[in-house]
Amino acid sequence: MPKLTIPELQSWKGKQTFTMLTAYDAPLARLVDDAGIDVILVGDSLGMVMLGYKGTAPVTMDEMIHHAKAVGRTAQRAVLVGDMPFMSYQAGDLAEAVRNAGRHIKEAGMDCVKLEGTARQAPIVRAIVDAGIAVIGHIGLTPQTAASLGGMLVVGGGSQAAAQALIDDALAMEAAGCWAVLLEAVPADLAALITKRLRVPTIGIGAGPHCDGQVLVTHEMLGLFPGFGLPFGRRYAEAGELMRRGIAEYAADVRSGTFPGPENTFPIDAAILKQLESE
Ligand code: KIV
């Protein structure tokens, strides 16, 4: 399977929509990559679906790297994106932001990083890009700071000023050197307008069908984490329910004595056993 590249994905703009899903460990990275998904995001959503946090804010850089390494070791074809967790780039120290982005490339084998923000984060994007690291700018609903911005709301649809601000954020991310801009929870027609205005690809989640790429959180779309849901996803499988049934079946078999069966059991030479029993 030849490895996809960022320039290849950029050349698809206006011709072919690319697919993107999250993965945080080797088994899921293998499944997603083998299914032909074009981009794998090691998202900070792992805080909720892997680590049991209530949101993404507590996720640390070390936790991101631990999971990104597993994906980096496994995936062959997809372009790999490492998410920058909360406070890994926002404290005002550009060198710290560049060093943390570099860890995703150097230690985990990611192809690029993603960071949340607005036009205000453009200088951080520029510093990381200048260090030779490709960046996706994530605008619109930005879960790391959603609480301080009023909650998990659709962004840009309320007024002309809000829509213009989002367009400005997208243009600022592009001007700062982002290779793609991710739009989360943005009205579909506004996302279409931004997609038309940008030279680089847009990637949508809850942003309608006109973006250049589409992303979902895999645990949510496969039903792997009961109770975890995003309002703009679609459920493609009930893998969690399938797993729960398998686990319950195993427990019932152990309790009834039907597991382990003869096929799961190692024999011992009958003569040796007889000798042991006679002692
Ligand atoms: O962390 C994540 O999974 C994300 C997606 C919601 C795009 O940022």
XYZ file of C-alpha atoms and ligand atoms in Angstrom:
287
model
C 0.000 0.000 0.000
C 1.810 3.189 -1.080
C 1.774 5.948 1.534
C -0.499 8.917 0.807
C 1.038 12.380 1.039
C -0.258 15.801 2.027
C 0.358 17.304 -1.479
C -1.616 14.398 -2.967
C -4.592 15.149 -0.713
C -4.337 18.852 -1.537
C -4.457 18.013 -5.250
C -7.846 16.330 -4.713
C -9.505 19.690 -3.882
C -12.611 20.145 -6.025
C -12.220 16.627 -7.497
C -12.452 13.986 -4.781
C -13.535 14.141 -1.131
C -11.062 12.610 1.296
C -11.987 10.491 4.302
C -10.644 10.943 7.823
C -11.302 9.036 11.065
C -9.779 8.972 14.521
C -7.676 6.113 15.918
C -5.745 5.982 19.174
C -4.210 2.526 19.295
C -2.727 -0.167 17.062
C -5.844 -2.349 16.485
C -8.049 0.559 15.448
C -5.274 2.127 13.344
C -4.915 -1.214 11.517
C -8.687 -1.444 10.850
C -9.037 2.171 9.728
C -5.939 2.043 7.513
C -6.892 -1.320 5.964
C -10.373 0.060 5.188
C -8.694 2.688 2.988
C -9.378 5.787 5.098
C -7.127 8.562 3.773
C -6.269 10.425 6.983
C -6.009 9.134 10.559
C -6.359 11.646 13.367
C -4.974 10.815 16.789
C -7.436 13.284 18.286
C -7.523 14.609 21.817
C -11.025 13.102 21.888
C -9.025 10.136 23.219
C -9.364 11.918 26.561
C -13.031 10.920 26.652
C -13.173 7.673 24.678
C -9.904 6.093 25.860
C -8.974 7.726 29.166
C -12.325 8.413 30.837
C -11.939 12.194 31.190
C -15.100 14.320 30.976
C -13.600 16.487 28.201
C -10.432 17.111 26.207
C -8.891 19.792 28.463
C -7.078 17.404 30.878
C -5.241 15.500 28.094
C -1.459 15.913 28.323
C 1.214 15.964 25.622
C 2.686 12.735 27.029
C -0.708 11.008 26.774
C -1.046 12.167 23.150
C 2.418 10.870 22.287
C 1.791 7.509 23.980
C -1.275 6.922 21.760
C 0.162 8.528 18.618
C 3.189 6.209 18.796
C 0.901 3.148 18.607
C -0.825 4.562 15.515
C 2.482 5.657 13.970
C 3.899 2.143 14.348
C 0.859 0.560 12.685
C -0.686 2.589 9.850
C 0.895 2.206 6.410
C -1.097 4.280 3.920
C -3.017 7.071 5.651
C -1.663 10.542 6.325
C -1.260 10.717 10.133
C -2.312 13.730 12.209
C -1.318 14.270 15.839
C -3.589 16.563 17.844
C -2.035 19.292 20.004
C -3.689 19.057 23.451
C -4.866 21.985 25.552
C -1.967 24.122 26.883
C 0.648 22.453 24.701
C 0.825 25.598 22.532
C -1.364 28.326 24.075
C 0.843 29.668 26.885
C 2.561 32.285 24.740
C 5.881 30.482 24.322
C 6.334 29.785 20.597
C 9.402 27.601 21.230
C 7.336 25.362 23.523
C 4.618 25.087 20.842
C 7.195 24.138 18.189
C 8.902 21.602 20.496
C 5.561 19.962 21.356
C 4.521 19.798 17.681
C 7.940 18.332 16.913
C 7.354 15.502 19.410
C 4.422 14.277 17.280
C 6.729 14.047 14.239
C 9.968 12.913 15.903
C 8.688 10.534 18.596
C 5.343 9.315 17.221
C 5.870 9.274 13.446
C 2.968 11.621 12.653
C 2.960 13.437 9.297
C 1.493 16.664 10.678
C -0.251 18.201 13.681
C -3.665 19.787 14.263
C -4.363 22.673 16.589
C -7.550 24.461 17.634
C -7.900 28.196 17.449
C -8.928 31.364 15.668
C -6.998 34.013 13.761
C -5.334 34.809 17.126
C -3.447 31.495 16.944
C -2.039 32.278 13.455
C 1.436 33.273 14.795
C 1.676 29.879 16.533
C 0.760 28.103 13.290
C 3.378 30.170 11.448
C 6.111 29.276 13.957
C 5.332 25.538 13.693
C 5.132 25.647 9.878
C 8.440 27.596 9.771
C 10.000 24.749 11.759
C 9.064 22.403 8.898
C 5.955 20.838 10.438
C 2.681 20.710 8.493
C -0.373 21.969 10.401
C -4.158 21.607 10.192
C -6.011 24.561 11.748
C -9.179 23.529 13.615
C -11.746 26.356 13.764
C -15.446 26.740 14.520
C -16.398 24.683 17.562
C -13.142 24.159 19.443
C -13.850 21.636 22.228
C -10.738 22.481 24.299
C -12.064 25.993 24.982
C -15.790 25.421 24.334
C -16.712 25.923 28.006
C -15.195 29.423 28.055
C -16.892 30.269 24.745
C -20.396 29.319 25.933
C -20.650 25.559 25.348
C -20.748 23.091 22.472
C -22.543 25.373 20.012
C -22.766 25.745 16.233
C -20.351 28.532 15.266
C -20.783 31.319 12.729
C -24.488 31.042 11.978
C -25.909 33.575 14.459
C -25.015 36.853 12.765
C -23.175 38.290 9.799
C -20.356 39.361 12.142
C -20.014 35.814 13.509
C -19.981 34.348 9.995
C -17.406 36.934 8.852
C -15.241 36.189 11.902
C -15.195 32.496 10.977
C -14.287 33.293 7.360
C -11.466 35.519 8.699
C -10.266 32.695 10.966
C -10.136 30.308 7.991
C -8.248 32.810 5.835
C -5.815 33.576 8.680
C -5.103 29.847 9.169
C -4.447 29.467 5.443
C -2.235 32.578 5.336
C -0.257 31.265 8.332
C 0.605 28.145 6.323
C -1.986 25.504 7.311
C -2.167 22.730 4.715
C -5.880 22.211 5.563
C -8.525 23.821 7.751
C -10.924 21.719 9.825
C -14.403 23.184 10.352
C -16.375 21.822 13.331
C -20.094 22.564 13.846
C -20.396 25.202 11.130
C -23.572 25.820 9.045
C -23.286 23.887 5.772
C -23.641 26.901 3.466
C -21.011 28.864 5.392
C -18.652 25.867 5.211
C -19.317 25.722 1.438
C -18.414 29.415 1.129
C -15.195 28.940 3.120
C -14.335 25.851 1.047
C -14.701 27.953 -2.101
C -12.598 30.835 -0.694
C -9.657 28.707 0.482
C -6.968 27.271 -1.782
C -6.218 24.560 0.809
C -8.715 21.766 1.593
C -11.384 22.095 4.267
C -12.302 19.112 6.440
C -15.783 19.053 7.925
C -17.312 17.584 11.061
C -20.854 18.830 11.463
C -20.119 21.232 8.601
C -22.218 19.825 5.772
C -21.389 17.974 2.574
C -19.404 20.617 0.673
C -16.073 20.345 2.507
C -13.063 18.778 0.762
C -12.787 16.087 3.437
C -15.022 14.588 6.130
C -14.005 13.416 9.615
C -15.785 11.511 12.390
C -14.777 10.134 15.769
C -14.493 6.372 15.162
C -15.596 5.300 18.656
C -18.788 7.264 18.119
C -19.560 6.156 14.545
C -18.998 2.499 15.457
C -20.876 2.714 18.766
C -17.735 1.588 20.605
C -18.322 3.775 23.646
C -21.892 3.514 24.937
C -23.166 6.907 26.023
C -20.656 8.922 23.965
C -22.267 10.776 21.090
C -21.832 13.863 18.962
C -25.020 15.430 17.551
C -23.610 15.615 14.004
C -22.271 12.064 13.641
C -23.893 9.009 12.093
C -23.867 5.533 13.654
C -22.494 2.964 11.149
C -22.250 -0.005 13.508
C -23.145 -1.086 17.038
C -19.721 -2.528 17.791
C -20.005 -1.762 21.509
C -23.246 -3.764 21.767
C -21.626 -6.633 19.825
C -18.694 -6.604 22.265
C -20.999 -6.421 25.325
C -22.896 -9.498 24.048
C -19.633 -11.405 23.472
C -18.432 -10.557 26.993
C -21.762 -11.618 28.543
C -21.663 -14.906 26.562
C -18.146 -15.645 27.843
C -19.245 -14.986 31.440
C -22.263 -17.284 31.001
C -20.065 -20.066 29.510
C -17.570 -19.864 32.395
C -20.373 -19.927 34.963
C -22.084 -22.911 33.281
C -18.798 -24.821 32.819
C -18.933 -24.898 29.012
C -15.736 -22.797 28.761
C -12.977 -23.887 28.531
C -13.967 -26.813 26.284
C -11.776 -29.714 25.068
C -10.536 -27.562 22.159
C -9.182 -24.970 24.635
C -7.438 -27.528 26.857
C -3.924 -29.094 26.758
C -3.679 -32.897 27.155
C -1.175 -34.776 29.322
C 0.096 -38.256 28.575
C -2.361 -40.728 30.177
C 0.436 -42.867 31.652
C 2.065 -39.870 33.361
C -1.287 -38.802 34.781
C -2.015 -42.328 36.035
C 1.369 -42.430 37.765
C 0.772 -39.031 39.414
C -2.685 -40.069 40.584
C -1.376 -43.284 42.143
C 1.212 -41.437 44.332
O -10.078 15.193 18.791
C -10.815 14.895 17.837
O -11.239 13.750 17.660
C -11.190 15.976 16.921
C -12.311 15.677 15.975
C -13.610 15.983 16.646
C -12.149 16.415 14.707
O -10.646 17.026 16.969
